[in-house]
XYZ file of C-alpha atoms in Angstrom:
577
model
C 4.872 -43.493 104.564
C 7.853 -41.411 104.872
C 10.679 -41.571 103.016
C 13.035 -43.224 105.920
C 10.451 -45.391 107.550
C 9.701 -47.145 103.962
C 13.821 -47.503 103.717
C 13.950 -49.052 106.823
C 10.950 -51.345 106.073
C 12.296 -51.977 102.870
C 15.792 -52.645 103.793
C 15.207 -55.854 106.159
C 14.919 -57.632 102.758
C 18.589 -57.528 102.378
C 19.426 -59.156 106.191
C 21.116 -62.321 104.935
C 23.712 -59.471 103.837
C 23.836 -57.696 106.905
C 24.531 -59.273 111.137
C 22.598 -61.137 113.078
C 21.694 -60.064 116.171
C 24.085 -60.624 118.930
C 27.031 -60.988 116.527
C 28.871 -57.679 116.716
C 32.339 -58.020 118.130
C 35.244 -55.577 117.785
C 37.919 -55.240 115.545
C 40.998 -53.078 117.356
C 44.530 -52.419 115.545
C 47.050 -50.113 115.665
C 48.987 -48.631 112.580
C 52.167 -46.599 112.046
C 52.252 -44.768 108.517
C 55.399 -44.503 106.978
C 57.186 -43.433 103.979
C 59.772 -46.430 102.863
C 61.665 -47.834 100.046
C 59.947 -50.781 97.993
C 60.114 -51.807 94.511
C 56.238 -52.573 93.498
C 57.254 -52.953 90.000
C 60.758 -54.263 90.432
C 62.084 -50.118 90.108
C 62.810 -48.687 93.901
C 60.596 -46.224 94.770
C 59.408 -44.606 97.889
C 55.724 -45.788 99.020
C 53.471 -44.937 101.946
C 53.581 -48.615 104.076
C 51.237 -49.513 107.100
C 53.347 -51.199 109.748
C 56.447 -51.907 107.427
C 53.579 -53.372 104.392
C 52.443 -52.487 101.326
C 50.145 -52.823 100.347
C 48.549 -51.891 103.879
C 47.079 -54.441 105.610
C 43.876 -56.513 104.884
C 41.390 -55.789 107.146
C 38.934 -58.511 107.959
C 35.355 -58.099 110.087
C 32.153 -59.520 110.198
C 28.873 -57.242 109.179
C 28.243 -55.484 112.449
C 31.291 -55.239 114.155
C 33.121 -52.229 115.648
C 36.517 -51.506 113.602
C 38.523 -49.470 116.019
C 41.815 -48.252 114.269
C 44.477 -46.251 115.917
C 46.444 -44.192 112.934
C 49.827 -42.579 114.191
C 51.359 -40.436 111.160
C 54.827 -40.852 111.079
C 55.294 -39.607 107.619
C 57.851 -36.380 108.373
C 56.371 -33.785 106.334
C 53.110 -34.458 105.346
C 49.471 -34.763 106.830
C 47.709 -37.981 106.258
C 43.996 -39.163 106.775
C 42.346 -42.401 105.783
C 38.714 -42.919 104.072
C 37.126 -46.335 104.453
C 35.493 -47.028 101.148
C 32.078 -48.068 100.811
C 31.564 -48.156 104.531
C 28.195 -45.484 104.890
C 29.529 -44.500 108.386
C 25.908 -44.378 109.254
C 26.370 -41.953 112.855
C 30.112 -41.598 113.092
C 30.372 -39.142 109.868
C 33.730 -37.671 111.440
C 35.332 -40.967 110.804
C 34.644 -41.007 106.966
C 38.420 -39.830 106.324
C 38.089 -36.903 104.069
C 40.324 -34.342 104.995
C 38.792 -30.481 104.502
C 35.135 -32.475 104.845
C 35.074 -34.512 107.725
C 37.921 -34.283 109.978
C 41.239 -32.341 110.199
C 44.269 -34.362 108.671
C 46.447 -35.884 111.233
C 49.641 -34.083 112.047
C 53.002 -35.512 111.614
C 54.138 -37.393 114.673
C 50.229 -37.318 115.958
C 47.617 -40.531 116.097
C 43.785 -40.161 115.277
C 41.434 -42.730 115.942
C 38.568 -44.092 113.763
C 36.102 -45.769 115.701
C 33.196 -46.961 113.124
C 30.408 -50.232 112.492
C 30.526 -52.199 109.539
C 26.901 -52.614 108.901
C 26.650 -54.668 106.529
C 28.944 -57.583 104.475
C 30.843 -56.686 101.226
C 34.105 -56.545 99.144
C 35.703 -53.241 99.936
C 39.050 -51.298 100.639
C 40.596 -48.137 102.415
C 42.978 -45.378 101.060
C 44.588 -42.353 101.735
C 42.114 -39.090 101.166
C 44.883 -36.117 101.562
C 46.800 -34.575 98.749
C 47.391 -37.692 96.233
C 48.281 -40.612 98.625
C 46.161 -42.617 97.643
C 48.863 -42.848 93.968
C 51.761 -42.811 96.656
C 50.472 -46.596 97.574
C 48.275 -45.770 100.638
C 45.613 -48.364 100.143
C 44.529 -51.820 101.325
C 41.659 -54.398 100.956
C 38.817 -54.621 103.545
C 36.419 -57.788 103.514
C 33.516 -57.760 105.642
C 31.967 -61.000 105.851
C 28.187 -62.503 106.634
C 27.298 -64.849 108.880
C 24.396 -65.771 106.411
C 26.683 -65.761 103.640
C 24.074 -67.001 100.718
C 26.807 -67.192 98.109
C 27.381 -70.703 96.965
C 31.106 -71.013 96.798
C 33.678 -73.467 98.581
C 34.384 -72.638 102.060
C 38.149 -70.563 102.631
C 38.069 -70.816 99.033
C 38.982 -67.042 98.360
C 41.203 -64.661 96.564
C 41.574 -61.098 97.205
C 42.987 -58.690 93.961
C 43.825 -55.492 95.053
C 44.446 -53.788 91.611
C 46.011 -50.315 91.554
C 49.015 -48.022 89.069
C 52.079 -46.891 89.710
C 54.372 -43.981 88.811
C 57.787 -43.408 89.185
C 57.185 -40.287 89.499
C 56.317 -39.264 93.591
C 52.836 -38.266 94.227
C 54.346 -34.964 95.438
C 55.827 -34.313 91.801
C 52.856 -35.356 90.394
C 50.842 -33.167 92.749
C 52.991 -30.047 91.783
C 53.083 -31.508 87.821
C 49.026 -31.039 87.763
C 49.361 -27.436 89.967
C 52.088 -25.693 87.764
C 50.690 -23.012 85.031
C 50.653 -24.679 82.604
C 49.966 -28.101 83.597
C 52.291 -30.154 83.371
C 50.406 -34.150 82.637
C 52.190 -36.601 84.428
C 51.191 -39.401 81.629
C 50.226 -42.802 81.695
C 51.355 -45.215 84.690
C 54.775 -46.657 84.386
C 53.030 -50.226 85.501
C 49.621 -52.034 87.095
C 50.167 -53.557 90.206
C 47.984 -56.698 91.474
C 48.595 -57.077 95.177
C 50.809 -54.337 95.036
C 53.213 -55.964 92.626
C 53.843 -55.683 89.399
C 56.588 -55.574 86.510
C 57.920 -52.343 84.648
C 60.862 -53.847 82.565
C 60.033 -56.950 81.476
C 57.147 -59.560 81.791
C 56.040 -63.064 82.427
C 55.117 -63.371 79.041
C 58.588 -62.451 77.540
C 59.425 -65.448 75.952
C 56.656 -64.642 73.492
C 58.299 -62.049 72.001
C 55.429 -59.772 72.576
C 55.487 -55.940 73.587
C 58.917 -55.910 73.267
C 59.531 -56.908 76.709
C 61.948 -58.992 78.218
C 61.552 -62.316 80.443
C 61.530 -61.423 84.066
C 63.777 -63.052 85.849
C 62.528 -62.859 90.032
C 64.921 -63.816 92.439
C 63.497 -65.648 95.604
C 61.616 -63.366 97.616
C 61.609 -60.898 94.657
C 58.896 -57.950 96.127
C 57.946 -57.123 92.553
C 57.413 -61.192 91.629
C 53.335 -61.631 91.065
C 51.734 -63.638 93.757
C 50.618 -66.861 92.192
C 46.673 -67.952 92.831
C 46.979 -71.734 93.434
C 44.030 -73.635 92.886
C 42.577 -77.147 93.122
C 40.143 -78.797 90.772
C 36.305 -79.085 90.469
C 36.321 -76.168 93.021
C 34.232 -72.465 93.245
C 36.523 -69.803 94.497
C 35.592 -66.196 95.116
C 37.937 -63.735 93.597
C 37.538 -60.082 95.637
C 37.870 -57.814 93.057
C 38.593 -54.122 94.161
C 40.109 -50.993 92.136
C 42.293 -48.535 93.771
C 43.832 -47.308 90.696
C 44.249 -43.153 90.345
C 43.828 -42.652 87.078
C 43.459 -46.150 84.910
C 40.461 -48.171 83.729
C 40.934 -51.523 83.998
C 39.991 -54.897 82.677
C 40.598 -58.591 84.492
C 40.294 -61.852 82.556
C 41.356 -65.126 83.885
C 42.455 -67.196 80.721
C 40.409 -70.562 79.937
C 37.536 -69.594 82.783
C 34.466 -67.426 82.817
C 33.511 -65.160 85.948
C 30.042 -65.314 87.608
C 29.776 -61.646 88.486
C 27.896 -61.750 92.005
C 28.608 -58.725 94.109
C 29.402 -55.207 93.142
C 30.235 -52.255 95.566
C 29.070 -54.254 98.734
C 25.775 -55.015 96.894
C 24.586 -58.712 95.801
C 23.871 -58.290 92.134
C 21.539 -60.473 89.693
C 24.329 -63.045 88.814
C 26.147 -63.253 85.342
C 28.871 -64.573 83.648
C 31.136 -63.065 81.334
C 34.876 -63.834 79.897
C 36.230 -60.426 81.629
C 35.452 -57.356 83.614
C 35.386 -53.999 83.396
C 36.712 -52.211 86.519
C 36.688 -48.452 87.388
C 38.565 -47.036 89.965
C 36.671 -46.834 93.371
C 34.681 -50.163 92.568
C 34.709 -53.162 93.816
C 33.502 -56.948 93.205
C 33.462 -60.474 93.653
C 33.338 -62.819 91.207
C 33.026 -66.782 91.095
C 35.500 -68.778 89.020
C 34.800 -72.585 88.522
C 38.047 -74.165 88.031
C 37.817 -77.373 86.093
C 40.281 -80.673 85.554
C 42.691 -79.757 83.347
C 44.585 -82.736 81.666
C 47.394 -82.383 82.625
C 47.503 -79.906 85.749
C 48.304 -76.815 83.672
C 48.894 -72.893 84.589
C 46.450 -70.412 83.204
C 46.764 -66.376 82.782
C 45.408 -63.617 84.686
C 45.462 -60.084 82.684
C 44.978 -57.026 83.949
C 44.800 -54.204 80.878
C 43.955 -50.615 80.571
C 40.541 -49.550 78.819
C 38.844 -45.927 78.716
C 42.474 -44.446 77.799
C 44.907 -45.146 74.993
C 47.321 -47.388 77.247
C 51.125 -46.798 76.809
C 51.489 -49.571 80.033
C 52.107 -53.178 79.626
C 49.489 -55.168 81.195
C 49.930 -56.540 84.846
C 50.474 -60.683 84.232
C 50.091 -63.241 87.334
C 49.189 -66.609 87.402
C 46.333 -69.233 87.791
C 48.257 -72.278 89.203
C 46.244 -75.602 89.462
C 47.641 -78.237 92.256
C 50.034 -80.796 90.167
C 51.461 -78.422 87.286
C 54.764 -78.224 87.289
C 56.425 -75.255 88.580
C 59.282 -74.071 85.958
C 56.912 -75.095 82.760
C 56.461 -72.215 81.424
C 52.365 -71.261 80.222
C 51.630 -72.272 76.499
C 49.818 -69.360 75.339
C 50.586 -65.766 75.843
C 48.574 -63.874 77.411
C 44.750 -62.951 76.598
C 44.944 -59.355 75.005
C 42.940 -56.631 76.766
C 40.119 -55.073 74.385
C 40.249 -52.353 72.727
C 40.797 -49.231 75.006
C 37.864 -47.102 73.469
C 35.501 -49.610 73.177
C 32.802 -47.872 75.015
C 29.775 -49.866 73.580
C 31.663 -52.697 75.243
C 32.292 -51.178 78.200
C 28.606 -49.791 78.567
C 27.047 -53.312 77.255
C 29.280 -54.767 80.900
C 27.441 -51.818 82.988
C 24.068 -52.657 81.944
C 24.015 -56.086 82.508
C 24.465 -55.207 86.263
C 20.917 -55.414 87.898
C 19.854 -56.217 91.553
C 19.789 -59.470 93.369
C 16.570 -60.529 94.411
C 15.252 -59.290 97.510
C 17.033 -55.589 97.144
C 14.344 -52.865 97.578
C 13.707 -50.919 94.261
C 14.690 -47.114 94.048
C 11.416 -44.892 94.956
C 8.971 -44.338 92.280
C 9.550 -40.481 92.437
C 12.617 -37.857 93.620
C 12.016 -34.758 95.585
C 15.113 -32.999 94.202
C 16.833 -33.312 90.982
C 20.738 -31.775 90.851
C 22.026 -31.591 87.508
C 26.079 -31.619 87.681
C 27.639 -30.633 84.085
C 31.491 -32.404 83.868
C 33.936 -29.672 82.529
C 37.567 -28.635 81.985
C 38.340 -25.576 82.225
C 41.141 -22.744 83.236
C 41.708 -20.913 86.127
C 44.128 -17.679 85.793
C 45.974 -20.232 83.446
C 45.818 -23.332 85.403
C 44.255 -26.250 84.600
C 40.771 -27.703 86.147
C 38.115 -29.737 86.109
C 35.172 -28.525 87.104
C 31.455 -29.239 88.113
C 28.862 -26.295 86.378
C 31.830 -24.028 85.639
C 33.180 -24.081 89.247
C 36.437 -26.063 90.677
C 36.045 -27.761 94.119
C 38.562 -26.267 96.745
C 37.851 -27.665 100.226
C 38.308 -25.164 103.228
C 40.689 -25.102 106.218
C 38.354 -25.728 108.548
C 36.217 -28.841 107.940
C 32.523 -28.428 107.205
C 31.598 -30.888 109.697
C 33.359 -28.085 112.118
C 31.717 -25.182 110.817
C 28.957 -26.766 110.497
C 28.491 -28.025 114.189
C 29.748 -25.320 115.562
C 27.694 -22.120 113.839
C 29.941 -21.244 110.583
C 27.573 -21.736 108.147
C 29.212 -22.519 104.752
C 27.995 -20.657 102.068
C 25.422 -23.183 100.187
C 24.843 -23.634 96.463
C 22.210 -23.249 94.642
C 20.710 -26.262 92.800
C 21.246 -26.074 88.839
C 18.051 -26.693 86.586
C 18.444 -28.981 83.780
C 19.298 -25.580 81.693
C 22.735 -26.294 82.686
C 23.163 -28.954 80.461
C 20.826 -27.490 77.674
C 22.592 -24.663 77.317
C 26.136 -26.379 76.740
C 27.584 -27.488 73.781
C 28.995 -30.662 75.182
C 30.610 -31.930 72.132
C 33.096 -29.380 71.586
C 35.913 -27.203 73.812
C 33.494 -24.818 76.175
C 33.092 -21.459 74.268
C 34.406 -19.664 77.583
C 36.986 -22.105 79.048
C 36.979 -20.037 82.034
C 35.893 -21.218 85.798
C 36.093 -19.844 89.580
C 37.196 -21.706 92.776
C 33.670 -22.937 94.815
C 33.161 -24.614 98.105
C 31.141 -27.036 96.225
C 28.944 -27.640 99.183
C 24.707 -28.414 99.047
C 22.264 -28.534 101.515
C 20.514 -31.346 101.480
C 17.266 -31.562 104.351
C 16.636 -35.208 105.774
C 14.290 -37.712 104.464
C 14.539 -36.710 100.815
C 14.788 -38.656 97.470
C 17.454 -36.743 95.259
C 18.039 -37.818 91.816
C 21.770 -36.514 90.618
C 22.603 -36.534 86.881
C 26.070 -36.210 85.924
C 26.258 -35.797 82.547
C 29.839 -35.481 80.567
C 31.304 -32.878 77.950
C 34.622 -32.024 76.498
C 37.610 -31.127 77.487
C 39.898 -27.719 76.202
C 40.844 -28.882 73.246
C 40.704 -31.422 70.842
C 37.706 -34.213 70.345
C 37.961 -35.786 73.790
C 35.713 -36.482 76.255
C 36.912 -38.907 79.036
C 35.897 -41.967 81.571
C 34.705 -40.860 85.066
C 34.260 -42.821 87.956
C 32.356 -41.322 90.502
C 32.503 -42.157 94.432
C 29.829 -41.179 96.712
C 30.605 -41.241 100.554
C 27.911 -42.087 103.358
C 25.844 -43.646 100.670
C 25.010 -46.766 98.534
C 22.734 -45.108 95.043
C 20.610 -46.813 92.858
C 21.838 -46.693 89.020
C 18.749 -45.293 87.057
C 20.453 -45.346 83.786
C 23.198 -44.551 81.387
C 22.485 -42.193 78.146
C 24.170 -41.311 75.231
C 24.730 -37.104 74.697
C 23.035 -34.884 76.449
C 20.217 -36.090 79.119
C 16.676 -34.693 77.358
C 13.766 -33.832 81.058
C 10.847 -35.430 80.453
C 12.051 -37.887 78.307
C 14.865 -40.037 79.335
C 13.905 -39.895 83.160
C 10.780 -41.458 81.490
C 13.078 -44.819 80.704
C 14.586 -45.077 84.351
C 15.062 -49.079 85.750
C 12.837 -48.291 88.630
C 12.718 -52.549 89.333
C 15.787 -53.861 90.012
C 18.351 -50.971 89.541
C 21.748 -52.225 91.769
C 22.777 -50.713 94.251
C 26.058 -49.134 94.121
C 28.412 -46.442 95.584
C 30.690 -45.870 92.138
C 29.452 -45.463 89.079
C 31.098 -45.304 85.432
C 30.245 -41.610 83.280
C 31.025 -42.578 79.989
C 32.241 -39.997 76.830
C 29.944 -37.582 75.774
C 26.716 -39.415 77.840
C 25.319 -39.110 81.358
C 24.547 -41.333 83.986
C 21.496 -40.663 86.268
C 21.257 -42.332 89.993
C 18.815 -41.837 92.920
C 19.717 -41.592 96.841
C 17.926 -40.989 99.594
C 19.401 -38.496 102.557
C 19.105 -41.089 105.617
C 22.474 -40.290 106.926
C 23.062 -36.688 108.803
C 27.080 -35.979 107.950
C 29.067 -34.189 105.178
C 29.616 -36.376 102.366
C 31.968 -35.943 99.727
C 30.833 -36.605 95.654
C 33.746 -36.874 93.221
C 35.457 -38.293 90.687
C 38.080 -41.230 91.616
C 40.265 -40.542 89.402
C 43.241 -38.335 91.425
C 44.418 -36.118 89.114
C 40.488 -35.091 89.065
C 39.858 -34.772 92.420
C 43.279 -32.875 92.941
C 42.023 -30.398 89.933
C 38.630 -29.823 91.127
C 36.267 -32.631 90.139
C 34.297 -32.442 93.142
C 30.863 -31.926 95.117
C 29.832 -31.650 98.807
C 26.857 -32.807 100.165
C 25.417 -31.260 103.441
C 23.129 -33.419 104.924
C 20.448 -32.874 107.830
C 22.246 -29.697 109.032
C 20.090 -29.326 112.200
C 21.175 -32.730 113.464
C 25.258 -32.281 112.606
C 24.591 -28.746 114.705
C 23.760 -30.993 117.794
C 26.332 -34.264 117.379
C 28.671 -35.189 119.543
C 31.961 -34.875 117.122
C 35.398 -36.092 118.984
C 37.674 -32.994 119.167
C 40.447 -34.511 117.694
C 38.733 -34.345 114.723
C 38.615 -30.653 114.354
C 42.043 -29.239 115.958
C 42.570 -26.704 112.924
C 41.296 -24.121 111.197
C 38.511 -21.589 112.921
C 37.657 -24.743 115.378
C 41.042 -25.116 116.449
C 41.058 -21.399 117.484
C 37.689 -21.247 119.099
C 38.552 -24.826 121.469
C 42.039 -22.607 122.256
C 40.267 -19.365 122.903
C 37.685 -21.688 125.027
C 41.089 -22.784 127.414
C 41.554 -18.558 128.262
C 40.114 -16.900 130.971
């Protein structure tokens, strides 16, 4: 059995997740993106807004509908696209939103349209995928429901937590900050925003004296005052959980309540319950919270902390509110301190309890391909970069999808043996710090099983190896496994969860480890592979995957997508007689 015909067999296991036949409708809108004046964390600031909001809109669809969205850029001076993430864009690869991969950015004053099927149900968001927009506020939730919803939960009983950081420093500064020889770091977020709001100078927890904070004080209508989650007794509620953050870990506790973990990127996972989560940026969940009959009708805490990096920002505060407590009381307790930021055992022990839901087809037994992608910092004529087996990511002009369709064949890399990694010392500064600009680009053929291992090192100086979350477009992955130092062939791919590994589309690389996962290439596009965090991405952090090049060479790609670069000249030179 091939390779796609035992996915597709295998994947009709999952159908209470995805439509029912008959059920597609279409979901049109039409947005303006705009630069305006907000204050997120009560400090004005400029942020990108989607038809005067921010954050942008919530976009709600059932699993197999159409999403039709009309995008008109009406920032002045800058480009804009949007990526749609964790939907696989399964035949409409041009709509994916990465600028330089899949489409052309759309011009100031100019309106794209994305036109894509949301195939199956899940807890997911959109963001801006040019320059750093997505750390400019260019984000939203997207909730795609089932119509054979198995969760067990109340009905309209739902919460959505868009968490994200926030600089007061613009993401063009910050862009130029991370470009300038020598770098200049643009430090830790001046606040963590739930909903888009959040507090810089003071905090809901003031009156305890604690961080040195004032009280806030929010007039009515405040845009910085924290959206309260009101709540009735005895009840199951589903909190949406997703992370658009650019460069913080997170972790979410709801004081005096547990979480039933349920859902993670999309996926149904093996439920569990914990007193907090972990949350990377680029993933997403849903969790259950049982409220219960508080004595009297009290208020509760909701924390939102930094982990993975020594935080120097106050933790984002909003509030459980059961249905009878008064409104002025003030909470009794202060707030639930986030653990320790380098914690990593804690941090892994939270990744590894994530397994499969029942019914999820198991990774195949064997990979055709293995691709072995060594995490490095590194220097570049004297800037600073990250880089993926000593070369920085620099997407082209023209996208590949374009050259691609159209007969410019991007230069291809080669895949790396495992003698990538042996040959590294990944626990101190790299010997030669040097690296070279790359397209970044492989060629993967259709129908096969390819097993990537990222594995982590350190960075130019110092003992310091850091937290990266990375995003793969096009694609859910199975997890295989999570290892401490450097990954050992032969023996570690030996201790793989081939039975119920989840299925995700972010994963967590953790300090000094690697994480191995396992995808299969079922989706003809170009597909970007990176690290969420911005700063990363914007320095280099960064893979492209080519996928079923003889089918992209015959699709039908809208030409709207591809007015620049060489394409832009060949559809002009078309027009001449």
């Amino acid at each position: 059995m091939s390779v796609i015909v035992w996915w597709l067999v295998t994947a009709v296991m999952v159908a209470a997740h995805s439509a029912s036949a008959g059920s597609a409708g279409v979901v049109e809108l039409y947005w303006e993106v705009e630069n305006q004046f907000r204050s997120p964390d009560c400090t004005e600031g400029v942020v990108i807004a989607i038809n005067g909001t921010f954050p942008g809109p919530t976009i709600y669809a059932n699993a197999g509908d159409t999403v039709i969205i009309h995008v008109k850029n009406k920032l002045s001076t800058e480009n804009v696209v949007i990526h749609w993430h964790g939907i696989r864009q399964n035949g409409t690869p041009w709509s994916d939103g990465a600028a330089g991969v899949t489409q052309c950015p759309i011009n100031p004053g100019e309106t794209f349209t994305y036109k894509f099927t949301v195939d199956k149900a899940g807890t997911h968001f959109y963001h801006g995928h040019y320059g750093m927009q997505r750390s400019a506020g260019l984000y939203g939730m997207m909730v795609v429901r089932s119509l054979k919803e198995t969760l067990h939960y109340d009905k309209f009983e739902e919460f959505n937590l868009l968490l994200s950081d926030w600089w007061h420093l613009s993401s063009t500064l910050q862009e130029l900050s991370l470009s300038s020889k020598p770098m200049r770091w643009i430090g830790e977020p001046q606040s963590l925003l739930i909903n888009g709001r959040g507090q810089f100078d003071c905090s809901q927890a003031g009156y305890f004296n604690e961080g040195g904070l004032k009280e806030c004080n929010f007039t009515k209508d405040d845009p910085c005052a924290p959206t309260t989650l009101r709540v009735k007794p005895n009840k199951v509620y589903r909190l949406r959980i997703a992370s658009t953050t650019s460069l913080a870990s997170l972790n979410l506790a709801v004081e005096g309540h547990q979480l039933e973990v349920v859902e993670a990127d999309g996926n149904y996972v093996a439920p569990f319950t914990v007193d907090d989560i972990d949350i990377y940026s680029g993933e997403t969940y849903s969790v259950l919270l049982r409220t219960h009959n508080p004595s009297p009708p009290r208020k509760y805490w909701i924390s939102v902390g930094v982990r993975g990096r020594k935080p120097n920002t106050p933790q984002a505060l909003t509030v459980l509110h059961y249905a009878g407590a008064s409104e002025s009381e003030r909470l009794p307790f202060p707030p639930r301190e986030t653990p320790r930021w380098d914690d990593y055992n804690r941090s892994k022990n939270f990744s590894k309890k994530i397994f499969a839901a029942k019914g999820y087809p198991p990774p195949p037994e064997k990979s055709n391909a293995q691709l072995f992608l060594l995490n490095t910092q590194n220097l570049m004529e004297g800037y600073t970069k990250w880089a993926i087996n000593n070369l920085s990511l620099s997407v082209p002009a023209t996208p590949y999808i374009g050259s691609i369709r159209y007969g410019v064949k991007p230069e291809y890399l080669k895949f790396p043996g495992p003698e990538i990694i042996e040959n590294y010392d990944i626990d101190n500064p790299p010997v030669n710090p040097n690296t070279t600009v790359s397209s970044g680009i492989y060629n993967l053929a259709m129908g096969m099983v390819v097993d990537v291992i990222l594995q982590n090192a350190n960075v130019l100086e110092g003992n310091v190896s850091e937290v990266h979350p990375w995003h793969l477009h096009g694609h859910d992955f199975w997890i295989l496994g999570y290892g401490e130092g450097k990954f050992r062939p032969g023996v570690d791919d030996k201790r793989y969860n081939l039975t119920n590994a989840p299925l995700r589309n972010t994963v967590a690389l953790y300090p000094y480890g690697w994480t191995a996962l396992r995808f299969v290439t079922d989706n003809p596009g170009v597909w970007f592979f990176h690290c969420h965090i911005e700063p990363h991405l914007h320095m280099g952090m960064g893979v492209v995957f080519a996928e079923g090049v003889d089918q992209i060479a015959k699709m039908n790609i809208p030409r709207e997508a591809l007015g620049c670069g060489s394409t832009r000249e060949m559809f002009m030179n078309q027009g001449r007689h």
